Amino acid sequence: MRFPLVVAIGGLSLALLAATQATQSFKYQVHDMTRPQPAKVDPGAVGAPVPAPSDAIVLFGPAKPDLSAWRSGDGDAKWKVRDGMFAVEPSTGDISTRDQFGDVQLHLEWLVPVEAKVEGQHGGNSGVFFMDRYELQVLSSNPNVTYADGMAGALYGQYPPLVNACRPQGQWNVYDVVFRAPVFKDGKLAKPATVTAFLNGVLVQDNAELLGATAHGARASYSPHDPTGPIRLQDHGDPIRFRNIWVRKLAPRGGAE
Ligand code: MG
């Protein structure tokens, strides 16, 4: 009788451990409406566009006032440029950079038109995908409310922004981001991707470790991929406007010397 009892207790312990791990791993479900909304922060008035530094690759801006750095599929980008900005052309699909990037500093400005009818994830949605797969959400979030891991400044489905520093519709929002690519070794994740992001000068992601490629309604996971990939802007069906986009390629982060 002793042996089966030990086995039974062992089995029960394993089951309890598994249940504990499952509930302890994540406090909230993906897109959990009970996840607290980040505190609102007024970022102040919109400033003048930040000029691209000398070592930046301009993807759109005064030095490159067209979409030649971008593509739709294998062809030219189908979104429209007007008055020094460009806008999502709904239902033409996402656009991606022709260049490939790994670790980067990104500057990007976006605006949700004042006339857009926004509700939750609809009407004011786009996104910036690093390496074609890791989304920093673009969403009208002032005063629009949605699940915390899907608002402006969120790493979609993974991390809400630390605070809500989004400006109202009709005003420019500014992203400044440091993206570090994941590292894979022998077909396995050796180091996760990380994101530090400022929205309108306010820290919204602090070296957040991504859980994997962006997923909708599902827990993210990694699949090995190339060390570089395009930056992609999302066509979510809404005419979000963009201007002043530049990147700086970053060397791997070094230690003290
Ligand atoms: Mg999006």
XYZ file of C-alpha atoms and ligand atoms in Angstrom:
258
model
C 0.000 0.000 0.000
C 2.843 2.363 0.685
C 4.136 2.525 -2.875
C 0.846 3.420 -4.563
C 0.232 6.045 -1.869
C 3.621 7.645 -2.588
C 2.855 7.564 -6.318
C -0.557 9.093 -5.701
C 0.884 11.853 -3.517
C 3.644 12.453 -6.058
C 1.116 12.684 -8.867
C -1.036 15.056 -6.878
C 1.995 17.224 -6.095
C 2.914 17.387 -9.783
C -0.644 18.302 -10.706
C -0.703 21.030 -8.052
C 2.676 22.316 -9.224
C 1.481 22.454 -12.828
C -1.710 24.240 -11.786
C 0.274 26.687 -9.656
C 2.685 27.416 -12.505
C -0.183 27.915 -14.927
C -1.872 30.420 -12.641
C 1.338 32.098 -11.479
C 2.912 32.564 -14.891
C 0.511 35.295 -15.933
C -1.742 37.308 -13.727
C -3.936 38.353 -16.631
C -5.325 36.761 -19.759
C -4.346 38.196 -23.128
C -6.574 41.257 -23.823
C -7.944 40.992 -20.269
C -10.518 43.748 -19.689
C -9.931 43.454 -15.924
C -6.278 44.439 -16.337
C -5.943 47.936 -14.820
C -5.867 50.902 -17.155
C -2.544 52.789 -16.942
C -2.660 56.226 -15.334
C -3.149 59.152 -17.687
C -0.267 61.556 -18.183
C -0.556 64.824 -20.095
C 2.569 64.947 -22.274
C 2.194 68.663 -22.985
C 1.839 70.439 -26.277
C 3.051 69.017 -29.575
C 6.560 70.232 -30.343
C 8.320 70.771 -33.651
C 9.269 67.549 -35.496
C 12.561 66.144 -34.236
C 15.113 66.337 -37.065
C 16.815 63.135 -38.174
C 20.387 62.899 -36.836
C 23.232 62.605 -39.333
C 23.635 58.814 -39.057
C 19.920 58.088 -39.377
C 18.275 56.307 -42.280
C 15.286 58.448 -43.205
C 12.259 56.324 -44.055
C 9.965 59.315 -44.562
C 10.417 62.999 -43.836
C 11.617 66.290 -45.285
C 14.727 64.549 -46.684
C 12.596 61.806 -48.287
C 9.062 63.114 -48.900
C 7.883 59.961 -50.695
C 7.338 56.273 -50.004
C 10.367 55.012 -51.932
C 11.722 53.343 -48.772
C 8.528 51.255 -48.496
C 6.790 48.514 -50.441
C 3.386 46.847 -50.600
C 4.112 43.169 -51.126
C 6.733 43.060 -53.892
C 5.596 46.344 -55.470
C 5.582 50.041 -54.652
C 3.779 51.169 -51.509
C 0.102 51.835 -52.188
C -0.505 54.303 -49.373
C -0.949 57.994 -50.237
C 1.425 60.900 -49.565
C -0.082 64.337 -49.075
C 1.054 67.580 -47.408
C 4.288 66.156 -46.013
C 2.642 63.118 -44.456
C 1.216 59.825 -45.613
C -1.814 57.837 -44.592
C -2.948 54.252 -44.497
C -4.924 53.515 -47.656
C -7.463 51.115 -46.148
C -7.666 47.628 -47.640
C -4.425 47.960 -49.634
C -2.550 46.033 -46.952
C 0.416 46.733 -44.722
C 3.556 48.457 -46.013
C 7.087 47.301 -45.173
C 10.522 48.868 -45.446
C 12.618 47.732 -48.376
C 15.609 47.599 -45.996
C 16.021 44.989 -43.298
C 16.732 45.888 -39.691
C 17.699 44.183 -36.452
C 18.595 46.361 -33.461
C 17.352 49.901 -34.078
C 16.440 53.226 -32.606
C 13.212 54.342 -34.276
C 11.530 57.734 -34.384
C 8.007 57.881 -35.812
C 5.103 60.323 -35.590
C 1.454 59.323 -36.009
C -1.955 60.971 -35.885
C -5.527 59.719 -35.769
C -7.710 62.133 -37.795
C -10.132 64.158 -35.714
C -13.039 62.963 -37.861
C -12.318 59.250 -37.283
C -15.061 57.428 -35.410
C -13.126 55.407 -32.840
C -14.444 52.674 -30.592
C -12.132 50.238 -28.842
C -9.851 48.610 -31.404
C -11.793 50.062 -34.327
C -11.511 53.349 -36.198
C -8.075 54.437 -34.976
C -5.804 51.411 -35.196
C -2.443 50.792 -36.839
C 0.867 49.497 -35.547
C 4.602 49.339 -35.966
C 5.940 45.818 -36.419
C 9.657 45.356 -35.817
C 11.235 42.526 -37.806
C 7.832 42.030 -39.462
C 6.417 40.413 -36.302
C 6.715 42.390 -33.033
C 4.011 45.066 -32.759
C 4.140 48.326 -30.887
C 0.495 49.344 -31.023
C -0.737 52.536 -32.641
C -4.222 53.344 -31.374
C -6.326 56.348 -30.522
C -6.279 56.070 -26.711
C -7.394 59.506 -25.583
C -10.142 59.229 -24.518
C -10.881 55.877 -26.202
C -10.672 52.876 -23.851
C -9.796 49.309 -24.794
C -7.991 46.399 -23.147
C -4.781 47.681 -21.553
C -2.467 45.446 -23.610
C -3.955 46.846 -26.825
C -3.779 50.602 -26.293
C -1.266 53.181 -27.560
C 2.198 52.334 -26.280
C 1.312 48.672 -25.694
C 3.373 45.787 -26.966
C 0.229 44.276 -28.368
C -1.201 41.416 -26.341
C 1.780 41.400 -23.993
C 2.587 44.621 -22.122
C 0.319 47.625 -21.504
C 2.121 50.960 -21.541
C 3.426 52.096 -18.145
C 1.201 55.167 -18.458
C -1.256 56.557 -20.996
C 0.493 59.536 -22.606
C -1.580 59.530 -25.794
C -2.704 62.835 -27.255
C -6.293 63.374 -28.465
C -7.352 62.749 -32.059
C -6.139 65.403 -34.461
C -2.810 65.858 -32.632
C 0.536 64.271 -33.487
C 1.899 61.515 -31.272
C 5.626 60.773 -31.215
C 7.284 57.410 -30.718
C 10.956 57.020 -29.830
C 11.866 53.373 -29.490
C 14.883 51.166 -28.858
C 14.250 47.694 -30.234
C 16.718 44.878 -29.576
C 16.288 41.793 -31.733
C 15.959 38.353 -30.166
C 18.906 35.976 -30.398
C 18.468 32.352 -31.409
C 21.060 29.631 -30.969
C 20.758 26.088 -32.284
C 17.144 26.753 -33.231
C 16.189 27.911 -29.734
C 15.657 31.278 -28.107
C 18.843 32.400 -26.363
C 17.784 35.984 -25.619
C 14.338 37.589 -25.999
C 13.684 40.764 -27.948
C 13.448 43.875 -25.776
C 11.685 47.182 -26.268
C 12.155 50.521 -24.593
C 9.677 53.084 -25.842
C 8.721 56.699 -25.212
C 5.344 58.085 -26.288
C 5.410 61.872 -26.523
C 8.607 61.896 -24.465
C 7.078 59.780 -21.687
C 8.455 56.314 -20.897
C 5.849 53.677 -21.768
C 8.006 50.523 -22.126
C 11.115 50.000 -19.987
C 13.315 47.313 -21.527
C 10.289 45.008 -21.763
C 11.170 41.423 -22.712
C 8.865 40.275 -25.473
C 7.224 36.890 -24.998
C 7.308 36.181 -28.719
C 5.862 37.298 -32.044
C 2.683 39.364 -31.742
C -0.479 37.296 -31.699
C -4.139 38.308 -31.471
C -6.100 36.676 -28.667
C -3.351 34.165 -27.926
C -0.205 33.984 -25.828
C 2.833 34.955 -27.913
C 5.664 32.541 -28.622
C 8.917 32.618 -30.552
C 9.884 30.893 -33.782
C 13.500 31.234 -34.923
C 13.985 33.784 -37.710
C 16.648 35.777 -39.546
C 18.701 38.331 -37.570
C 17.104 41.181 -39.548
C 13.688 41.902 -41.039
C 11.589 44.782 -42.366
C 9.751 47.312 -40.252
C 6.071 47.031 -41.159
C 3.191 49.476 -40.679
C -0.255 48.010 -40.220
C -3.323 48.581 -42.381
C -6.086 47.923 -39.862
C -8.607 49.629 -42.129
C -8.218 53.081 -40.559
C -6.658 56.171 -42.227
C -3.922 56.772 -39.632
C -1.401 59.415 -40.725
C 2.383 59.235 -40.381
C 5.277 61.648 -40.773
C 8.937 62.021 -39.848
C 10.143 58.412 -39.618
C 13.813 57.564 -39.215
C 15.921 54.777 -37.782
C 19.455 54.397 -36.520
C 20.984 50.946 -36.735
C 22.431 49.970 -33.350
C 25.507 47.887 -32.627
C 25.039 45.037 -30.145
C 24.999 46.298 -26.590
C 28.484 45.946 -25.100
C 29.691 45.517 -21.568
C 32.100 47.705 -19.625
C 35.593 47.957 -21.076
Mg -2.551 47.548 -34.363
